[in-house]
Amino acid sequence: MTEEWLARRYKENKHRPDDKRSPYQKDRSRIIHAAAFRRLQAKTQIMGIGVNDFYRTRLTHSLEVSQIASGILGQLRASQTSDSICAFLPCRSLIETLALAHDIGHPPFGHGGETALNYMMREHGGFEGNAQTLRIVAKLEPYSKGFGMNLTRRTLLGFIKYPQLIKHLWQVPEDNEQERFINSTRWLPAKGLYCEESAVFDWILAPLSSYDSTTFTQFTKNKNGIDRTKYKSLDCSIMELADDIAYGVHDLEDAIATGMVSVHQWQEFVDTHLSNLQTGWLNSNLPRISAQLFSPDEADLKEVIGELVNLFITQAKIKKLDLFESLLLDHTVYLDKDLTILLEGLKQFVFKNVIRHPEMQQIEFKGQKIISDIFAAFASDPLRLLPLTRQAIYQNALAQGETGYRELCDYISSMTDEYAIKVHGRLFTTEY
């Protein structure tokens, strides 16, 4: 890659004698040693912290996504006969960096916390986990002053799953009076970037031609009438596919191992969604897979989960879009149609039978209420209730002519599940 993609926003003068690491190895180190990354160990993936001792957290999920993304990259490199394509594929350090930190902006209590913050920020630019990820790595994490981790330009491009500002994508619903309980469907976050990061976004896209920048930021309405961006970089597509595989397969493992889904539910899903797929491997192996998934022998479950992950990794392919001048944008990773249907089916199975399970939704609702309560309390009297360090950040925002709401949101979204519960207890319960 050219030097412009290796550039950092802030020219560093670090005292690191004899440091032979590549720029992307340095980026990975900065992620691993960041406080925001460590907090993922106590943030909800699907099952709430404490619901079971088997579940995956955001941290273990991110480690698995990193491993899968590395496997996809290795597969792509091994299957390429063209040196020109291999030349612009990401290196292992870069793709691991993206995978490790892809969820770093997610708030406590999963999508419940995300919806609550989006509602509380409805008049101040909204909240969205991926947008918060870019904000953390490019601005908030105190590795440098004002430049976050000061990562390379290509790394930052890889974090952008939705390359457009939220203000262009979201029509804020009418809100005549504040809702006591937030409707999770009505206040789903728009998928984009904050206006506060527009300068960072412009800097990331600076090497692109005017045509590429315009095309890359296009958006369209999906079947639900919601504006969604259309494109992402090659690096981001690898990371997103790895994330989907981890979600569809490893979260299925959690659901089975903890008894959240039954063999009857699985068989109904197979009959409804998988029976017509033409994938030869799947047709010949599906009865065995179904038996192993629900076998009393834990080794059988682990074996078939590994087999499914391997199936998706080894069948990942790269294709040219013929839309962009930049090679980083004009190539993407994909699965064939039947495997795409299978993976999307697994994700929907987990969503329907685990995420939307009333018990899980009640826990998510509780977390949603905790976050909205904390936000309302801090917003009512921030210079009384915020920690001293956060008060200084809040006052600095006011001095810059800002409302301070984004800084409140930064603080609350950074909390772990457990810490948010403690803060809520201090504010609202007499037993604390």
PDB file of C-alpha atoms in Angstrom, residues 23 33 40 63 115 160 175 178 252 273 313 339 377:
ATOM      1  CA  PRO A  23       2.652   0.145  11.432  1.00  0.00           C
ATOM      2  CA  HIS A  33      -3.588  -2.309  25.628  1.00  0.00           C
ATOM      3  CA  LEU A  40     -15.244  -5.782  26.669  1.00  0.00           C
ATOM      4  CA  LEU A  63     -11.118 -12.873  20.064  1.00  0.00           C
ATOM      5  CA  THR A 115     -31.287   1.813  21.970  1.00  0.00           C
ATOM      6  CA  ILE A 160     -16.149   2.131   8.983  1.00  0.00           C
ATOM      7  CA  ASP A 175     -41.468  12.712  20.270  1.00  0.00           C
ATOM      8  CA  GLN A 178     -40.647  11.791  26.869  1.00  0.00           C
ATOM      9  CA  LEU A 252     -25.556 -21.020  18.283  1.00  0.00           C
ATOM     10  CA  HIS A 273     -35.043 -22.968   5.926  1.00  0.00           C
ATOM     11  CA  ILE A 313     -13.919 -19.821   6.112  1.00  0.00           C
ATOM     12  CA  LEU A 339     -23.848 -20.571   2.047  1.00  0.00           C
ATOM     13  CA  ALA A 377     -29.689  11.740  36.192  1.00  0.00           C
TER      14      ALA A 377
END
